[in-house]
mmCIF file of C-alpha atoms in Angstrom:
data_model
loop_
_atom_site.group_PDB
_atom_site.id
_atom_site.type_symbol
_atom_site.label_atom_id
_atom_site.label_comp_id
_atom_site.label_asym_id
_atom_site.label_seq_id
_atom_site.Cartn_x
_atom_site.Cartn_y
_atom_site.Cartn_z
ATOM 1 C CA MET A 9 218.533 72.771 46.264
ATOM 2 C CA ILE A 10 215.975 73.842 43.682
ATOM 3 C CA LYS A 11 216.564 70.572 41.763
ATOM 4 C CA ILE A 12 215.996 68.517 44.902
ATOM 5 C CA ILE A 13 212.779 70.303 45.571
ATOM 6 C CA LYS A 14 211.635 69.795 42.008
ATOM 7 C CA ARG A 15 212.481 66.090 42.145
ATOM 8 C CA THR A 16 210.657 65.690 45.432
ATOM 9 C CA ALA A 17 207.599 67.501 44.095
ATOM 10 C CA ILE A 18 207.545 65.327 40.953
ATOM 11 C CA THR A 19 207.955 62.169 43.076
ATOM 12 C CA LEU A 20 205.093 63.174 45.268
ATOM 13 C CA LEU A 21 202.899 64.008 42.274
ATOM 14 C CA VAL A 22 203.582 60.539 40.852
ATOM 15 C CA LEU A 23 203.162 58.698 44.114
ATOM 16 C CA PHE A 24 200.012 60.459 45.364
ATOM 17 C CA PRO A 25 197.620 58.985 42.736
ATOM 18 C CA VAL A 26 199.291 55.555 43.181
ATOM 19 C CA ILE A 27 198.684 55.784 46.969
ATOM 20 C CA VAL A 28 195.076 56.908 46.488
ATOM 21 C CA LEU A 29 194.292 54.157 43.961
ATOM 22 C CA SER A 30 195.968 51.537 46.122
ATOM 23 C CA ALA A 31 194.075 52.618 49.250
ATOM 24 C CA ALA A 32 190.768 52.700 47.279
ATOM 25 C CA TRP A 33 191.426 49.166 45.938
ATOM 26 C CA TYR A 34 192.177 47.965 49.477
ATOM 27 C CA PHE A 35 188.921 49.459 50.867
ATOM 28 C CA SER A 36 186.875 48.045 47.999
ATOM 29 C CA SER A 37 188.398 44.640 48.903
ATOM 30 C CA GLN A 38 187.315 45.056 52.495
ATOM 31 C CA LEU A 39 183.855 45.794 51.334
ATOM 32 C CA LEU A 40 183.708 42.776 48.977
ATOM 33 C CA HIS A 41 185.236 40.332 51.454
ATOM 34 C CA PRO A 42 184.466 41.442 55.000
ATOM 35 C CA GLY A 43 185.038 38.044 56.509
ATOM 36 C CA LEU A 44 182.713 36.348 58.988
ATOM 37 C CA TYR A 45 182.585 37.655 62.538
ATOM 38 C CA PRO A 46 182.115 34.960 65.126
ATOM 39 C CA CYS A 47 178.724 35.025 66.779
ATOM 40 C CA ASN A 48 179.102 37.446 69.684
ATOM 41 C CA GLU A 49 176.756 36.667 72.626
ATOM 42 C CA GLU A 50 177.161 40.210 73.980
ATOM 43 C CA HIS A 51 175.726 41.514 70.689
ATOM 44 C CA TYR A 52 173.565 38.780 69.214
ATOM 45 C CA VAL A 53 172.798 36.992 72.548
ATOM 46 C CA PHE A 54 171.761 33.699 71.010
ATOM 47 C CA CYS A 55 174.430 31.827 69.030
ATOM 48 C CA GLU A 56 172.878 28.372 68.702
ATOM 49 C CA SER A 57 169.792 27.210 66.857
ATOM 50 C CA PRO A 58 166.240 28.409 67.418
ATOM 51 C CA ALA A 59 165.910 25.524 69.913
ATOM 52 C CA GLN A 60 167.991 27.689 72.229
ATOM 53 C CA VAL A 61 165.009 29.994 72.658
ATOM 54 C CA GLY A 62 162.502 27.129 72.686
ATOM 55 C CA LEU A 63 161.464 27.334 69.020
ATOM 56 C CA GLU A 64 160.881 24.390 66.693
ATOM 57 C CA TYR A 65 162.457 24.800 63.262
ATOM 58 C CA THR A 66 163.470 23.054 60.099
ATOM 59 C CA ASP A 67 166.573 23.635 57.959
ATOM 60 C CA VAL A 68 165.825 25.077 54.512
ATOM 61 C CA GLU A 69 167.780 25.686 51.357
ATOM 62 C CA LEU A 70 167.061 28.393 48.816
ATOM 63 C CA THR A 71 168.413 29.253 45.412
ATOM 64 C CA THR A 72 168.665 32.858 44.267
ATOM 65 C CA GLU A 73 167.907 34.155 40.809
ATOM 66 C CA ASP A 74 171.613 34.352 40.036
ATOM 67 C CA GLY A 75 172.118 30.708 41.141
ATOM 68 C CA LEU A 76 173.603 30.954 44.685
ATOM 69 C CA ALA A 77 172.632 28.477 47.352
ATOM 70 C CA LEU A 78 171.433 29.880 50.669
ATOM 71 C CA ASP A 79 170.792 28.180 53.989
ATOM 72 C CA GLY A 80 168.227 29.146 56.573
ATOM 73 C CA TRP A 81 165.789 28.144 59.255
ATOM 74 C CA PHE A 82 161.999 28.019 58.967
ATOM 75 C CA ILE A 83 160.197 28.569 62.238
ATOM 76 C CA PRO A 84 156.473 27.665 62.000
ATOM 77 C CA GLY A 85 153.807 29.712 63.634
ATOM 78 C CA ALA A 86 150.112 29.697 64.381
ATOM 79 C CA ASN A 87 149.376 32.245 61.689
ATOM 80 C CA GLU A 88 148.957 30.440 58.354
ATOM 81 C CA LYS A 89 148.519 33.477 56.188
ATOM 82 C CA ALA A 90 151.246 35.961 57.239
ATOM 83 C CA GLY A 91 155.012 35.346 57.674
ATOM 84 C CA ILE A 92 158.138 37.276 58.219
ATOM 85 C CA VAL A 93 161.648 37.162 56.735
ATOM 86 C CA LEU A 94 164.599 38.228 58.980
ATOM 87 C CA ILE A 95 167.756 39.566 57.292
ATOM 88 C CA HIS A 96 171.048 39.939 59.116
ATOM 89 C CA GLY A 97 173.765 42.508 58.720
ATOM 90 C CA ARG A 98 177.244 42.583 57.138
ATOM 91 C CA GLY A 99 179.528 39.886 58.569
ATOM 92 C CA ALA A 100 176.719 38.391 60.698
ATOM 93 C CA THR A 101 174.525 35.330 60.269
ATOM 94 C CA ARG A 102 170.918 34.312 60.686
ATOM 95 C CA HIS A 103 171.528 34.167 64.468
ATOM 96 C CA GLU A 104 171.132 37.936 64.582
ATOM 97 C CA GLY A 105 167.342 37.626 64.235
ATOM 98 C CA LEU A 106 166.778 35.158 67.027
ATOM 99 C CA ARG A 107 166.240 37.904 69.642
ATOM 100 C CA ASP A 108 163.181 39.325 67.747
ATOM 101 C CA ALA A 109 162.025 35.811 66.793
ATOM 102 C CA ILE A 110 160.926 35.254 70.368
ATOM 103 C CA ALA A 111 158.286 37.975 70.325
ATOM 104 C CA LEU A 112 157.285 37.359 66.715
ATOM 105 C CA HIS A 113 156.662 33.705 67.463
ATOM 106 C CA LYS A 114 154.491 34.612 70.436
ATOM 107 C CA ALA A 115 152.511 36.809 68.061
ATOM 108 C CA GLY A 116 151.930 33.798 65.886
ATOM 109 C CA PHE A 117 154.093 34.576 62.885
ATOM 110 C CA PRO A 118 155.965 31.914 60.957
ATOM 111 C CA MET A 119 159.523 33.107 60.174
ATOM 112 C CA LEU A 120 162.313 32.475 57.712
ATOM 113 C CA LEU A 121 165.838 33.407 58.885
ATOM 114 C CA ILE A 122 168.453 33.124 56.196
ATOM 115 C CA ASP A 123 172.210 33.411 55.816
ATOM 116 C CA LEU A 124 172.810 35.933 53.042
ATOM 117 C CA ARG A 125 175.281 35.141 50.279
ATOM 118 C CA ASN A 126 178.881 34.823 51.470
ATOM 119 C CA SER A 127 177.573 34.578 55.083
ATOM 120 C CA GLY A 128 177.178 31.748 57.557
ATOM 121 C CA THR A 129 176.787 28.419 55.764
ATOM 122 C CA SER A 130 175.462 29.918 52.566
ATOM 123 C CA GLN A 131 177.426 29.728 49.365
ATOM 124 C CA SER A 132 180.643 31.737 49.227
ATOM 125 C CA SER A 133 180.506 34.783 47.022
ATOM 126 C CA TYR A 134 181.235 38.460 47.849
ATOM 127 C CA ASN A 135 179.476 41.265 49.640
ATOM 128 C CA THR A 136 177.697 44.148 47.803
ATOM 129 C CA MET A 137 176.266 46.028 50.782
ATOM 130 C CA GLY A 138 172.742 45.126 49.883
ATOM 131 C CA TYR A 139 172.632 45.487 46.087
ATOM 132 C CA LEU A 140 172.920 41.847 44.941
ATOM 133 C CA GLU A 141 171.652 40.663 48.350
ATOM 134 C CA GLN A 142 168.210 41.853 47.251
ATOM 135 C CA GLN A 143 167.999 38.568 45.326
ATOM 136 C CA ASP A 144 168.514 36.658 48.576
ATOM 137 C CA VAL A 145 165.572 38.566 50.112
ATOM 138 C CA ASP A 146 163.434 37.864 47.006
ATOM 139 C CA ALA A 147 164.211 34.118 47.282
ATOM 140 C CA ALA A 148 163.153 34.069 50.910
ATOM 141 C CA VAL A 149 159.925 36.009 50.263
ATOM 142 C CA ALA A 150 159.100 33.657 47.387
ATOM 143 C CA ARG A 151 159.551 30.632 49.697
ATOM 144 C CA LEU A 152 157.062 32.031 52.214
ATOM 145 C CA LYS A 153 154.660 32.662 49.366
ATOM 146 C CA GLU A 154 155.100 29.025 48.189
ATOM 147 C CA LEU A 155 154.174 28.002 51.763
ATOM 148 C CA GLY A 156 150.835 29.761 51.430
ATOM 149 C CA MET A 157 151.545 33.149 53.048
ATOM 150 C CA ASP A 158 149.287 35.843 51.642
ATOM 151 C CA LYS A 159 151.259 38.611 53.347
ATOM 152 C CA VAL A 160 154.972 38.885 54.114
ATOM 153 C CA GLY A 161 156.851 41.218 56.395
ATOM 154 C CA ILE A 162 160.571 41.840 56.620
ATOM 155 C CA VAL A 163 162.967 42.618 59.419
ATOM 156 C CA GLY A 164 166.421 43.901 58.498
ATOM 157 C CA TYR A 165 169.469 44.801 60.651
ATOM 158 C CA SER A 166 172.186 47.260 59.550
ATOM 159 C CA MET A 167 173.183 46.152 56.010
ATOM 160 C CA GLY A 168 170.197 43.840 56.195
ATOM 161 C CA ALA A 169 167.997 46.886 56.740
ATOM 162 C CA THR A 170 169.461 48.601 53.724
ATOM 163 C CA THR A 171 169.031 45.421 51.664
ATOM 164 C CA SER A 172 165.443 45.087 52.844
ATOM 165 C CA ILE A 173 164.589 48.706 51.910
ATOM 166 C CA LEU A 174 166.021 48.266 48.398
ATOM 167 C CA ALA A 175 164.215 44.918 48.028
ATOM 168 C CA MET A 176 160.882 46.191 49.367
ATOM 169 C CA ALA A 177 160.934 49.140 46.965
ATOM 170 C CA ASP A 178 161.026 46.717 44.017
ATOM 171 C CA ASN A 179 159.123 43.706 45.393
ATOM 172 C CA PRO A 180 155.359 44.253 45.888
ATOM 173 C CA ASP A 181 155.083 40.937 47.734
ATOM 174 C CA ILE A 182 156.687 42.533 50.820
ATOM 175 C CA ASP A 183 153.876 44.152 52.826
ATOM 176 C CA ALA A 184 155.676 45.753 55.789
ATOM 177 C CA GLY A 185 159.251 46.587 56.791
ATOM 178 C CA TRP A 186 161.046 46.901 60.198
ATOM 179 C CA PHE A 187 164.463 48.512 59.535
ATOM 180 C CA ASP A 188 166.968 48.509 62.376
ATOM 181 C CA SER A 189 170.175 50.608 62.158
ATOM 182 C CA GLY A 190 170.238 50.894 58.320
ATOM 183 C CA PHE A 191 172.361 53.336 56.385
ATOM 184 C CA LYS A 192 170.937 55.908 53.962
ATOM 185 C CA SER A 193 173.481 55.251 51.136
ATOM 186 C CA LEU A 194 176.730 53.410 50.401
ATOM 187 C CA ASP A 195 178.495 56.710 49.728
ATOM 188 C CA GLY A 196 177.285 58.046 53.076
ATOM 189 C CA ILE A 197 178.635 55.135 55.109
ATOM 190 C CA ILE A 198 181.949 55.025 53.247
ATOM 191 C CA GLN A 199 182.509 58.769 53.914
ATOM 192 C CA GLU A 200 181.437 58.417 57.563
ATOM 193 C CA ARG A 201 183.698 55.499 58.335
ATOM 194 C CA GLY A 202 186.576 56.920 56.265
ATOM 195 C CA ARG A 203 186.436 60.236 58.072
ATOM 196 C CA GLU A 204 185.914 58.935 61.608
ATOM 197 C CA ASP A 205 187.928 55.689 61.590
ATOM 198 C CA TYR A 206 190.855 56.607 59.313
ATOM 199 C CA GLY A 207 190.895 60.439 59.109
ATOM 200 C CA ILE A 208 190.997 60.293 55.318
ATOM 201 C CA PRO A 209 191.349 63.733 53.695
ATOM 202 C CA LEU A 210 189.149 64.620 50.709
ATOM 203 C CA VAL A 211 186.883 61.798 51.817
ATOM 204 C CA GLU A 212 184.098 62.637 49.338
ATOM 205 C CA GLN A 213 186.479 62.232 46.412
ATOM 206 C CA PHE A 214 187.996 59.168 47.913
ATOM 207 C CA SER A 215 184.596 57.537 48.339
ATOM 208 C CA LYS A 216 183.925 57.990 44.645
ATOM 209 C CA VAL A 217 187.117 56.059 43.773
ATOM 210 C CA VAL A 218 186.290 53.273 46.298
ATOM 211 C CA ARG A 219 182.749 52.937 44.897
ATOM 212 C CA PHE A 220 184.143 52.858 41.350
ATOM 213 C CA PHE A 221 186.356 49.864 42.145
ATOM 214 C CA TYR A 222 183.627 48.250 44.253
ATOM 215 C CA ARG A 223 181.045 48.433 41.426
ATOM 216 C CA LEU A 224 183.587 47.358 38.834
ATOM 217 C CA ARG A 225 184.720 44.298 40.851
ATOM 218 C CA GLY A 226 181.298 43.439 42.170
ATOM 219 C CA GLY A 227 179.339 43.847 38.952
ATOM 220 C CA PHE A 228 176.502 45.892 40.379
ATOM 221 C CA GLU A 229 175.070 49.420 40.119
ATOM 222 C CA ASP A 230 174.661 51.552 43.190
ATOM 223 C CA SER A 231 172.787 54.552 41.862
ATOM 224 C CA ARG A 232 169.691 53.537 43.886
ATOM 225 C CA THR A 233 170.050 54.309 47.594
ATOM 226 C CA PRO A 234 167.786 53.427 50.513
ATOM 227 C CA GLU A 235 167.208 57.173 51.082
ATOM 228 C CA ASN A 236 166.005 57.830 47.522
ATOM 229 C CA VAL A 237 163.740 54.753 47.211
ATOM 230 C CA ILE A 238 162.163 54.414 50.584
ATOM 231 C CA ALA A 239 159.322 56.819 49.792
ATOM 232 C CA SER A 240 158.237 54.534 46.932
ATOM 233 C CA ILE A 241 157.378 51.774 49.453
ATOM 234 C CA SER A 242 154.267 53.753 50.548
ATOM 235 C CA PRO A 243 151.413 52.917 51.182
ATOM 236 C CA ARG A 244 152.963 49.857 52.751
ATOM 237 C CA PRO A 245 154.085 50.658 56.346
ATOM 238 C CA VAL A 246 157.695 50.967 57.544
ATOM 239 C CA MET A 247 159.231 51.168 60.980
ATOM 240 C CA ILE A 248 162.705 52.651 61.441
ATOM 241 C CA ILE A 249 164.752 52.066 64.504
ATOM 242 C CA HIS A 250 168.082 53.631 65.497
ATOM 243 C CA GLY A 251 170.161 54.161 68.625
ATOM 244 C CA THR A 252 171.732 57.505 69.455
ATOM 245 C CA ALA A 253 174.990 55.775 70.549
ATOM 246 C CA ASP A 254 175.429 53.804 67.286
ATOM 247 C CA LYS A 255 179.112 54.042 66.450
ATOM 248 C CA THR A 256 178.893 51.878 63.346
ATOM 249 C CA VAL A 257 176.087 53.651 61.499
ATOM 250 C CA SER A 258 175.371 57.003 63.047
ATOM 251 C CA VAL A 259 171.834 57.930 64.143
ATOM 252 C CA GLU A 260 171.808 60.585 61.368
ATOM 253 C CA HIS A 261 171.234 57.775 58.884
ATOM 254 C CA GLY A 262 168.099 56.606 60.704
ATOM 255 C CA ARG A 263 166.786 60.192 60.965
ATOM 256 C CA ALA A 264 167.403 60.694 57.201
ATOM 257 C CA LEU A 265 165.616 57.491 56.282
ATOM 258 C CA TYR A 266 162.654 58.458 58.394
ATOM 259 C CA ALA A 267 162.521 61.929 56.859
ATOM 260 C CA ALA A 268 162.658 60.452 53.340
ATOM 261 C CA ALA A 269 160.002 57.801 53.977
ATOM 262 C CA ALA A 270 156.358 58.478 53.137
ATOM 263 C CA GLU A 271 153.399 57.629 55.316
ATOM 264 C CA PRO A 272 152.553 55.284 56.931
ATOM 265 C CA LYS A 273 155.844 55.355 58.870
ATOM 266 C CA LEU A 274 156.994 54.982 62.436
ATOM 267 C CA TYR A 275 160.220 55.797 64.155
ATOM 268 C CA TRP A 276 161.843 54.621 67.394
ATOM 269 C CA GLU A 277 165.030 56.439 68.368
ATOM 270 C CA ILE A 278 166.647 54.756 71.358
ATOM 271 C CA PRO A 279 168.574 57.114 73.713
ATOM 272 C CA GLY A 280 171.979 55.510 74.317
ATOM 273 C CA GLY A 281 171.095 52.572 72.007
ATOM 274 C CA GLU A 282 174.002 50.867 70.228
ATOM 275 C CA HIS A 283 174.183 49.404 66.820
ATOM 276 C CA THR A 284 171.340 46.843 66.176
ATOM 277 C CA ARG A 285 170.812 46.433 69.920
ATOM 278 C CA ALA A 286 167.257 47.625 70.355
ATOM 279 C CA TRP A 287 166.376 44.298 72.124
ATOM 280 C CA GLN A 288 169.219 44.827 74.651
ATOM 281 C CA ALA A 289 168.256 48.510 75.231
ATOM 282 C CA ASP A 290 164.615 47.703 76.192
ATOM 283 C CA LYS A 291 163.517 44.085 75.795
ATOM 284 C CA ALA A 292 159.875 44.719 76.759
ATOM 285 C CA LYS A 293 159.420 47.754 74.494
ATOM 286 C CA SER A 294 161.226 46.075 71.602
ATOM 287 C CA ALA A 295 159.045 42.987 71.868
ATOM 288 C CA TYR A 296 155.857 45.016 72.126
ATOM 289 C CA LEU A 297 156.645 47.315 69.245
ATOM 290 C CA ILE A 298 157.714 44.648 66.759
ATOM 291 C CA SER A 299 154.737 42.453 67.555
ATOM 292 C CA ARG A 300 152.259 45.319 67.391
ATOM 293 C CA PHE A 301 153.743 46.696 64.187
ATOM 294 C CA PHE A 302 153.456 43.468 62.270
ATOM 295 C CA ASP A 303 150.112 42.581 63.820
ATOM 296 C CA ASP A 304 148.702 45.918 62.571
ATOM 297 C CA ALA A 305 150.427 45.608 59.219
ATOM 298 C CA LEU A 306 149.795 41.957 58.272
ATOM 299 C CA ASN A 307 146.652 40.842 60.144
ATOM 300 C CA GLN A 308 144.183 43.452 58.843
#
């Protein structure tokens, strides 16, 4: 009996690290290759071109610093000196920004909506939860600058918000940021989803192993987090939006980002608001706030 117990204990000791490493490799694969979610009209509302919301546009192609080809739409506007880049979330496409494009166009802003790397019709690659995607943002900002824009604002949703915070902290050509449902850190979101979706024990330690494989396979460094760089954006203004019913990225992330940001900063917490659905929660208020924010930030 004692021998059986010993053999069982040894087997478990051998198998446990194998199981942990295999699970961490699997989760890092899910992060790297999330797949493309079909455009969901309940969530994104508009799943066709900007013409669906009455906006003229042209197709554009961009090339990132690391050589990836990105596709996008340029929507002209009456304002010739200030434009806005819209950045979608993980697994989404440029369609995600069409809801806010309506109000921004009425406010006169030209816009550039892009498919991030490995998304939509842009070049296939892998997902890095915002770290290498910063180069996609930089390419879009540079294009608006080439078109004569003196000032550039950015709108980011979910992972796009995280990407935009990281990019804005490094890129002085971005003058204002609207961040909707972003997460404070990669480690924070892995732990949150691992705990709530999968009930993983020792989730903090597990997250470290997942991130190790993710960094190794993706070739990027994740020591910078939105939470620890957002203050450096000041004195450029930021607006943080988060819904209290967000089941993808909890509202605690939005609260933490707002607390970490320096002035000037604004915060809109939406009671009962779901993930990246500020527009659906209150169309009139969403349109007013985003137009007013960028008018104040870019037209002074």
